[in-house]
Short mmCIF file of C-alpha atoms and ligand atoms in Angstrom, two decimals:
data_model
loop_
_atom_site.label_atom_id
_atom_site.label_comp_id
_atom_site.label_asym_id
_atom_site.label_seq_id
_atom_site.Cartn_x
_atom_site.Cartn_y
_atom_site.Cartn_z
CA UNK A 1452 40.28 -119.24 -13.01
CA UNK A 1453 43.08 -118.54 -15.72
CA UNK A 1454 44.52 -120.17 -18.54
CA UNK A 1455 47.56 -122.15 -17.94
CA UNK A 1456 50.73 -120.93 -19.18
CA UNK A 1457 52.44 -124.18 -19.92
CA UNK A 1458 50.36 -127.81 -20.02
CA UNK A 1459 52.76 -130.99 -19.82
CA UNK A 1460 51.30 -133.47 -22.83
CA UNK A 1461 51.69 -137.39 -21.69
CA UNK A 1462 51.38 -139.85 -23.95
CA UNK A 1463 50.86 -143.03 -21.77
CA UNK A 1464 50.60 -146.98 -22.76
CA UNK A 1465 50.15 -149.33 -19.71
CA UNK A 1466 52.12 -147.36 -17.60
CA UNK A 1467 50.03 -148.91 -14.34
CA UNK A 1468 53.73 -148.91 -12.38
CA UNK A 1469 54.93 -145.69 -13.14
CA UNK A 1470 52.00 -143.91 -12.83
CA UNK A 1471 51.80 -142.90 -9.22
CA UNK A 1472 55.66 -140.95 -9.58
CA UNK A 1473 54.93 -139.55 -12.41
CA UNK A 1474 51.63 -138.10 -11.10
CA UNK A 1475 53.86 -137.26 -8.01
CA UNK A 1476 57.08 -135.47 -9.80
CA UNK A 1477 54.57 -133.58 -12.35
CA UNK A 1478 52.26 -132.32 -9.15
CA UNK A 1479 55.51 -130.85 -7.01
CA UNK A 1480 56.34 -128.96 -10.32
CA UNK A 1481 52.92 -127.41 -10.51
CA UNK A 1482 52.99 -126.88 -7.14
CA UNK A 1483 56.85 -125.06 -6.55
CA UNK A 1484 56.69 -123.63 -9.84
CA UNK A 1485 55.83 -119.71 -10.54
CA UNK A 1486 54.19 -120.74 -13.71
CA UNK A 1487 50.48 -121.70 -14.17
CA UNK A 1488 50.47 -125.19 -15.33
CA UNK A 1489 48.60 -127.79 -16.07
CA UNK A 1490 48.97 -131.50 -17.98
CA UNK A 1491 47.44 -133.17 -20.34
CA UNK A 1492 47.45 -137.18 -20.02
CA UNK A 1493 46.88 -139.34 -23.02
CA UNK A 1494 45.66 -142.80 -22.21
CA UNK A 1495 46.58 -144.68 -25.71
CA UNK A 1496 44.58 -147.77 -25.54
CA UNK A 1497 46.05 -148.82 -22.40
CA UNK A 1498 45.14 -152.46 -21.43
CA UNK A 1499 45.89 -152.16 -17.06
CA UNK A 1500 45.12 -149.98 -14.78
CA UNK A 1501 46.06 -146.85 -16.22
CA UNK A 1502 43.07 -146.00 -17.79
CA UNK A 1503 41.36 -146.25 -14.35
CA UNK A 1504 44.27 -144.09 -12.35
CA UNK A 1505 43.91 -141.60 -15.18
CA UNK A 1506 39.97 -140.87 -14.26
CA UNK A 1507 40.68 -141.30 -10.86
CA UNK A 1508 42.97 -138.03 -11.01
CA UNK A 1509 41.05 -136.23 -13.74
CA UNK A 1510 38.14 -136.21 -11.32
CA UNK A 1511 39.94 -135.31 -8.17
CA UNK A 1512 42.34 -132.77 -9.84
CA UNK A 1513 41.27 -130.19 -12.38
CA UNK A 1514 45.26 -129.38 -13.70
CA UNK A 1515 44.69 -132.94 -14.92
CA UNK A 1516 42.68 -133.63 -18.31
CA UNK A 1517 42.16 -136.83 -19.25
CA UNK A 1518 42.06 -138.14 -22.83
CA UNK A 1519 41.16 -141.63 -24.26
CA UNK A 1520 41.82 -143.33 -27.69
CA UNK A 1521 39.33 -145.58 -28.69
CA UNK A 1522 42.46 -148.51 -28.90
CA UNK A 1523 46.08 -147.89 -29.34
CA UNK A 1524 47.49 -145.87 -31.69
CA UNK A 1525 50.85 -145.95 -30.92
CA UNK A 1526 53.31 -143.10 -29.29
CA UNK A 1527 53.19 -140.27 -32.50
CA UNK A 1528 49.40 -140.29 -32.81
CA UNK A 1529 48.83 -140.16 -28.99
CA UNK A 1530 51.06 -137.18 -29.02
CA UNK A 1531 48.66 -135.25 -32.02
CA UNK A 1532 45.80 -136.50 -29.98
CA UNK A 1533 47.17 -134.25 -27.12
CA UNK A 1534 48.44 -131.58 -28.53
CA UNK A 1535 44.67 -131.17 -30.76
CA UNK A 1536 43.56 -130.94 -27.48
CA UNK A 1537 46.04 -127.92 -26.02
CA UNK A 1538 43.63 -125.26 -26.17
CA UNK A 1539 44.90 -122.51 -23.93
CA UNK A 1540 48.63 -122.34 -22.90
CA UNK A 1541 51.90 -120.84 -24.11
CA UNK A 1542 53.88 -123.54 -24.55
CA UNK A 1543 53.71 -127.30 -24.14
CA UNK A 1544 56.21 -129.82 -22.52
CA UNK A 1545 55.86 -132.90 -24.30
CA UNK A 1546 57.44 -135.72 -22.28
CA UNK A 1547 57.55 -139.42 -21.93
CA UNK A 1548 55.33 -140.96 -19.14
CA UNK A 1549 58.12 -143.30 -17.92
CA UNK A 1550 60.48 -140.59 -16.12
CA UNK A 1551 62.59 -141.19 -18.74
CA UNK A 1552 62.67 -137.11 -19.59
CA UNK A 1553 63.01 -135.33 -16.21
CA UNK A 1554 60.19 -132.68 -16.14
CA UNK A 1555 61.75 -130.89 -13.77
CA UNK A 1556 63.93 -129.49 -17.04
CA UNK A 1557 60.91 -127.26 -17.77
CA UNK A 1558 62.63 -124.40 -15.82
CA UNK A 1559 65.50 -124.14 -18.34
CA UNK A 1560 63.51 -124.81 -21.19
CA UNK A 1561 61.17 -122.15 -20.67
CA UNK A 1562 63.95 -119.64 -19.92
CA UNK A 1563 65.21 -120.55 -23.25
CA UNK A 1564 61.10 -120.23 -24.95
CA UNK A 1565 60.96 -116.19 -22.80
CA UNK A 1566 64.73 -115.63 -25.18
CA UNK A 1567 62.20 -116.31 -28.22
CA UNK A 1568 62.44 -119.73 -29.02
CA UNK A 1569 59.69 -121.06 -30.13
CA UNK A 1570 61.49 -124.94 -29.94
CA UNK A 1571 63.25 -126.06 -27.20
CA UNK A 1572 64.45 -129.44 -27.34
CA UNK A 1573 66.19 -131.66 -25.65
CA UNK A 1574 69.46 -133.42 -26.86
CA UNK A 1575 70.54 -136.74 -24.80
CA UNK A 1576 74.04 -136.53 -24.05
CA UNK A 1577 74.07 -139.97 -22.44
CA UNK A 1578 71.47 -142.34 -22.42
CA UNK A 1579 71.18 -145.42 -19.93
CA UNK A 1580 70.37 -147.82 -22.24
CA UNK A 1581 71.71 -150.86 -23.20
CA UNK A 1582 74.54 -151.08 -25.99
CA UNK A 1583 72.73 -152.39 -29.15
CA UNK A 1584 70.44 -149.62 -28.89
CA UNK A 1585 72.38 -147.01 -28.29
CA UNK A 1586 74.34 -148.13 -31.61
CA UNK A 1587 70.86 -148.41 -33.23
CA UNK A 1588 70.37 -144.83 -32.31
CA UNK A 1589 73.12 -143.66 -33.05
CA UNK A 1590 73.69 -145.25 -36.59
CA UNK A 1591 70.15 -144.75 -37.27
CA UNK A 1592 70.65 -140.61 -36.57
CA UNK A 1593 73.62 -140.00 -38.46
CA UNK A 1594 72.30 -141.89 -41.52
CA UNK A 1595 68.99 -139.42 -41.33
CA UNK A 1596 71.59 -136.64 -40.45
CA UNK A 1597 72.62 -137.30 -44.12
CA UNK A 1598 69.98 -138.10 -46.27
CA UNK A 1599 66.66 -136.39 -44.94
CA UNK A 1600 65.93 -132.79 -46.47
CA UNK A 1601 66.02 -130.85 -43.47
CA UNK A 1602 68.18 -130.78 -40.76
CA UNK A 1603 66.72 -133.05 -37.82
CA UNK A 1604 69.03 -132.83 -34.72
CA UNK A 1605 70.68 -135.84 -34.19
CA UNK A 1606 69.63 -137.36 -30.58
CA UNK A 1607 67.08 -135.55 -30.05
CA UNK A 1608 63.49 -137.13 -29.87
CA UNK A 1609 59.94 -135.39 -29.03
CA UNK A 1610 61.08 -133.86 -25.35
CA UNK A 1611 60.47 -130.63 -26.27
CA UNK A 1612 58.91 -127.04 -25.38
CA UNK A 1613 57.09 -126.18 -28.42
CA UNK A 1614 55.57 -122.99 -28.45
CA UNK A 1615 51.87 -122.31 -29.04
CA UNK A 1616 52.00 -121.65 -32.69
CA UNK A 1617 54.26 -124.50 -33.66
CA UNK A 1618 51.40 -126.56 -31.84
CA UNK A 1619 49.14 -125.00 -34.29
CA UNK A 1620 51.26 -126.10 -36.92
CA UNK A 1621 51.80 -129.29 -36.08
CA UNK A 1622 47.83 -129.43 -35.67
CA UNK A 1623 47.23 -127.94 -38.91
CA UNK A 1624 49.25 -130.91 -40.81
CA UNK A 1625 47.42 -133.86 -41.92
CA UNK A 1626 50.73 -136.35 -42.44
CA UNK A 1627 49.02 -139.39 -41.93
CA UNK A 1628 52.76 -141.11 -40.91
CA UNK A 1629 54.14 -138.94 -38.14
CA UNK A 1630 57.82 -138.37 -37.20
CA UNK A 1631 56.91 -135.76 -34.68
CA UNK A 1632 60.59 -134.40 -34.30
CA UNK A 1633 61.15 -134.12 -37.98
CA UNK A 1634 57.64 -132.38 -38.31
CA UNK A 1635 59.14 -129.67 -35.62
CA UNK A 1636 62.46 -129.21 -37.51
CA UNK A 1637 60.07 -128.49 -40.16
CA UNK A 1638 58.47 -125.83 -38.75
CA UNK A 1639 61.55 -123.62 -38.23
CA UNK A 1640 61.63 -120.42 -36.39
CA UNK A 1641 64.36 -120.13 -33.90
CA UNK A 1642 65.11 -123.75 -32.37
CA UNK A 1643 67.53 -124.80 -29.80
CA UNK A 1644 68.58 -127.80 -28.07
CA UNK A 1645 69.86 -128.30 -24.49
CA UNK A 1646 72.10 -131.35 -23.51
CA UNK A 1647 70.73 -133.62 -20.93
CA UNK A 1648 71.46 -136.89 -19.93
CA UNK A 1649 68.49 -139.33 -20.67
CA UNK A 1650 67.38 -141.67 -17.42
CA UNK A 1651 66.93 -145.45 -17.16
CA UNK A 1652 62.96 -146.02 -17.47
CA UNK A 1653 61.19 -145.37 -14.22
CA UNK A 1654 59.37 -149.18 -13.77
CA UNK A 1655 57.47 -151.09 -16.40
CA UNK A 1656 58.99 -152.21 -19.59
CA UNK A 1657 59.52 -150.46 -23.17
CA UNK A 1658 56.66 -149.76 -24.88
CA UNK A 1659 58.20 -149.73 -27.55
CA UNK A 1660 59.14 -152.85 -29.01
CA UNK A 1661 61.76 -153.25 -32.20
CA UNK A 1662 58.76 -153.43 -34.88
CA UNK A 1663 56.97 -150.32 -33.55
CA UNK A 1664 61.37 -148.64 -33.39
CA UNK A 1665 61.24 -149.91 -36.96
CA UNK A 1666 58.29 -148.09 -38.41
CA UNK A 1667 59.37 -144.75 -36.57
CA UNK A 1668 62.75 -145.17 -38.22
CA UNK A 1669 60.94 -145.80 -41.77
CA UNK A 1670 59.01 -142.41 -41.32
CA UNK A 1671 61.87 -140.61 -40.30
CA UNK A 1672 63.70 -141.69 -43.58
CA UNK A 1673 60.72 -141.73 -45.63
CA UNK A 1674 58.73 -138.53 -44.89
CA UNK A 1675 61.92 -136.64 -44.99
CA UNK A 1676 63.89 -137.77 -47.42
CA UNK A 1677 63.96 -138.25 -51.57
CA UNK A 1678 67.30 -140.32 -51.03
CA UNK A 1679 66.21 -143.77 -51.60
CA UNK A 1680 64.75 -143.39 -54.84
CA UNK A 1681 68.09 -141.17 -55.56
CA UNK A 1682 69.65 -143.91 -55.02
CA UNK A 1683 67.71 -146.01 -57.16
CA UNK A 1684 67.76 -143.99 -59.93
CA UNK A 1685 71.52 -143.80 -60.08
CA UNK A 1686 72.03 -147.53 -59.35
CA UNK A 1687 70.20 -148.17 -62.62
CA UNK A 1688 72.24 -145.49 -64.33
CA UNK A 1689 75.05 -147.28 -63.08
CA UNK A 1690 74.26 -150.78 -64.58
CA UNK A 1691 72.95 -149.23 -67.74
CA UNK A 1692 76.34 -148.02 -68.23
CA UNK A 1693 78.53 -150.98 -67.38
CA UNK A 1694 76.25 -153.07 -69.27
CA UNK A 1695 76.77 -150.89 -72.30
CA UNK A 1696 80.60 -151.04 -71.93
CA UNK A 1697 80.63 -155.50 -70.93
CA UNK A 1698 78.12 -155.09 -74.42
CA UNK A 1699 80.74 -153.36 -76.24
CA UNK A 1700 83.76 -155.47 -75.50
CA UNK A 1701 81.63 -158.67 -75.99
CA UNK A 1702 80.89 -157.17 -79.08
CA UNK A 1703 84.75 -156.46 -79.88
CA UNK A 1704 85.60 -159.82 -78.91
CA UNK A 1705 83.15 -161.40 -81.34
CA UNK A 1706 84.23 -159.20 -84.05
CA UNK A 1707 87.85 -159.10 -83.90
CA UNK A 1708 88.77 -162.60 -82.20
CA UNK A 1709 85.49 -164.61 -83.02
CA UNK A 1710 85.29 -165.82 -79.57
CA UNK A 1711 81.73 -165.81 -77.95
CA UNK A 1712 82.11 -165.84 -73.81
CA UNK A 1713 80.76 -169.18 -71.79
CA UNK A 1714 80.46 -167.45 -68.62
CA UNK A 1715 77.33 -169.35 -67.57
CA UNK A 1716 77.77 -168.96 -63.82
CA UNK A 1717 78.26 -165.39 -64.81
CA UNK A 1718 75.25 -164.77 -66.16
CA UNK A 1719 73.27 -166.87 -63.86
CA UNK A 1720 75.04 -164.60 -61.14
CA UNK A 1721 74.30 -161.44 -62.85
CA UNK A 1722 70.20 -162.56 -62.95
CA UNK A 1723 69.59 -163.50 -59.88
CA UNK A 1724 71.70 -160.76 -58.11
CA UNK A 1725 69.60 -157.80 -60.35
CA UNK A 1726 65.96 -159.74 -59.46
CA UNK A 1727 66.98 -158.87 -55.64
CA UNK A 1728 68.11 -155.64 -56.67
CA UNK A 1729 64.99 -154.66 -58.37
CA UNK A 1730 62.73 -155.89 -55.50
CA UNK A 1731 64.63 -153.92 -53.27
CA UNK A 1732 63.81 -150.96 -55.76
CA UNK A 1733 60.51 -151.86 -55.49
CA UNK A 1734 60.04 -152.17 -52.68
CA UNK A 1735 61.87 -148.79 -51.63
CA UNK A 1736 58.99 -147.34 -53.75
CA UNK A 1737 56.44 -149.17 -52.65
CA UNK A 1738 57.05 -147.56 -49.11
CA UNK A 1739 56.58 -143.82 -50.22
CA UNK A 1740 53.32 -145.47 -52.34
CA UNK A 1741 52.14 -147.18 -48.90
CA UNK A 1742 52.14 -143.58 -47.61
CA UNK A 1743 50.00 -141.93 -50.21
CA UNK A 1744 47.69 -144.84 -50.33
CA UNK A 1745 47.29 -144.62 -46.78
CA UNK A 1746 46.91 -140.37 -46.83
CA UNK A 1747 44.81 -140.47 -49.82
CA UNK A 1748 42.24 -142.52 -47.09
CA UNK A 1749 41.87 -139.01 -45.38
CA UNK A 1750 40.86 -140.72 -42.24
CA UNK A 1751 40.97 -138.94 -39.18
CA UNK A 1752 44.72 -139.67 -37.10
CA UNK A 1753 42.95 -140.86 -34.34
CA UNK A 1754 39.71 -141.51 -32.42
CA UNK A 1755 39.19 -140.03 -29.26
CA UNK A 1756 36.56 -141.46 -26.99
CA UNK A 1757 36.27 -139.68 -24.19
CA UNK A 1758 37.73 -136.94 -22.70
CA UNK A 1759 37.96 -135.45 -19.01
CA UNK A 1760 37.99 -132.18 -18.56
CA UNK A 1761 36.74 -130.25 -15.35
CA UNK A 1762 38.15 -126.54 -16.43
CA UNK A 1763 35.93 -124.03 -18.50
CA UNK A 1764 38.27 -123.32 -21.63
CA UNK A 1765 38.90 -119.43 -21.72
CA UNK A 1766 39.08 -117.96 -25.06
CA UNK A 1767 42.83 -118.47 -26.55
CA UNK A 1768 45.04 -115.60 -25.57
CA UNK A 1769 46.66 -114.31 -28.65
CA UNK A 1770 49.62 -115.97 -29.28
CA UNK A 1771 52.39 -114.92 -27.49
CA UNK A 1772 54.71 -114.37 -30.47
CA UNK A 1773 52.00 -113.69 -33.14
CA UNK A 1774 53.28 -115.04 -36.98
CA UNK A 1775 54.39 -112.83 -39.42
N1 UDP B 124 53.57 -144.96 -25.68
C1 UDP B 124 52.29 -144.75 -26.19
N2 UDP B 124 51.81 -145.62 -27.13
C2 UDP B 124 52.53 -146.67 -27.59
C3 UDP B 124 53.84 -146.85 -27.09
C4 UDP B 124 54.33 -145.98 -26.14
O1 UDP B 124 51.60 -143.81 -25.79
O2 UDP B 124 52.02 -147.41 -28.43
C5 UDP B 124 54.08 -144.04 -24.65
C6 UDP B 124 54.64 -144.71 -23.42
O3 UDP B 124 53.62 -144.95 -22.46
C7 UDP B 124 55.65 -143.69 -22.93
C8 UDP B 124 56.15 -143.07 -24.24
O4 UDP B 124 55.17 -143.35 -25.21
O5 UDP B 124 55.05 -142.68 -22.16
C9 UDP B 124 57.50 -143.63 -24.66
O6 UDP B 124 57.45 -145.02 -24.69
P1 UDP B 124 58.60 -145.95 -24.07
O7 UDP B 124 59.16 -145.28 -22.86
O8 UDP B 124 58.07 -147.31 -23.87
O9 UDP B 124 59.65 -145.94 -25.24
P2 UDP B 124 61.25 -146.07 -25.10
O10 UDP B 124 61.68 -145.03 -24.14
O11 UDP B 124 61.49 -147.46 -24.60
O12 UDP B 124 61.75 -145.85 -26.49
MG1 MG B 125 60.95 -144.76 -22.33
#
């Protein structure tokens, strides 16, 4: 018995219907593949049958461990969950459960990981989805593209081959609010990303609805960028300063002309308008103070509550491009 050289990671939330391809597609691989491989299925709270396939499989089929959150956690945290559990392999092929990321790709990514890179992503050239979230996507990438602190690729989401350090990496940080793919850019080393065109969803629906989009959006922004409160900051050095000069020439008025303004609308205007400005401000705070109230917790990520694993774990093999 050997260590696996590569272990798929499989974050999975009622996926009851796509289950049995999945299983399928990621079984030929092991199968006409050279490599050693194995997966690693995350069951995140699921409420179907998928908890039940998944233990079905782990038993019958040691390549397959099984892991189970104690309810759902949603997609980022089932990822950590795996990838605290990738003990052993080289690399790791994180993919969605709904055939969404072909894992058939896991040929040319790992030709890309043997020409020492330690990320290889994957960029979607075309996606199948429908049009207002493809715009969504798309607007929401180039704004990050231009405000967040390192460079996150656009389109380009957690189907990856990460290497076995950046998985200890990624381990060894406690950000309560994960934006996996930001995390990675993060990292660094030498990271590349190969085009491919993103597939319609296998069966099932999204599990991802717009709130659950929303908050991943937020974290992207938020963990990796100082830009909104930039922007705060100047837009009050902005008013201060045309309030100084409308001050002045009030001011001027009075002296010179003895004429005091009306402008009652005006000023109404003016108050109400800056009240919604400064919630917004606060409220732009108040999201990087909701993140160090909630890290300052030092909770765990996630709880695992079982786990199905039939393989003795051999010692890690050194990594295979040490640090340093
Ligand atoms: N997922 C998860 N927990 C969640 C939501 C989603 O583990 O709370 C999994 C889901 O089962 C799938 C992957 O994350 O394997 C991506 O979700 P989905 O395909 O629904 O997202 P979309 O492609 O619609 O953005
Ligand atoms: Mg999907």
């Amino acid at each position: 018995m050997s260590n696996p050289q590569i272990n798929f990671l499989v974050p999975l939330y009622n996926e009851e219907e796509v289950f049995a391809s999945l299983i399928d597609r990621l079984t030929q691989i092991m199968e006409s593949s050279p490599l050693t491989i194995e997966a690693i299925l995350v069951d995140d709270g699921s409420r179907d049958a998928t908890p039940r396939l998944l233990r079905e499989l782990a038993l019958r089929d040691a390549r397959f461990q099984a892991i189970y959150l104690s309810r759902n956690f949603g997609h980022q945290l089932a990822l950590s969950a795996g990838l605290s559990y990738v003990n052993a392999s080289e690399a790791v092929l994180i993919i969605d459960g709904d055939l969404q990321d072909p894992p058939e790709l896991l040929t040319e990514f790992y030709e890309q990981y043997k020409l020492g890179y330690d990320v290889v992503y994957a960029v979607r050239k075309k996606r199948k989805e429908s049009f207002l979230k493809k715009a969504a996507y798309k607007a929401f990438y180039a704004f990050l593209d231009k405000i967040a602190y390192i460079k996150i690729p656009i389109d380009s989401g957690d189907f990856s081959l990460v290497s076995r350090r950046v998985v200890d990496h990624l381990n060894q940080m406690p950000e309560e609010s994960r934006f996996l793919r930001g995390m990675r850019s993060w990292i660094g080393y030498n990271q590349i990303g190969l085009e491919y065109e993103r597939q319609e969803r296998h069966s099932g629906q999204s599990k991802y609805p717009l709130g659950k989009l929303i908050k991943l959006a937020f974290n992207g922004i938020f963990n990796f960028s100082e830009y909104p409160i930039k922007v705060v900051f100047n837009l009050g050095i902005l008013v201060l300063i045309v309030s100084i000069v409308y001050f002045g020439h009030t001011l001027f008025k009075k002296l010179v002309f003895g004429t005091t303004p009306e402008g009652f609308t005006a000023l109404l205007f003016t108050i109400i308008m800056f009240g919604g400005v400064q919630l917004i401000a606060l409220g732009l705070i108040g999201e990087y103070v909701l993140r160090i109230f909630f890290q300052v917790k030092g909770r765990p990520l996630f709880i695992v509550k079982e786990r199905i694993c039939q393989k003795v774990v051999l010692p890690p093999k050194p990594a295979a491009n040490p640090p340093g």
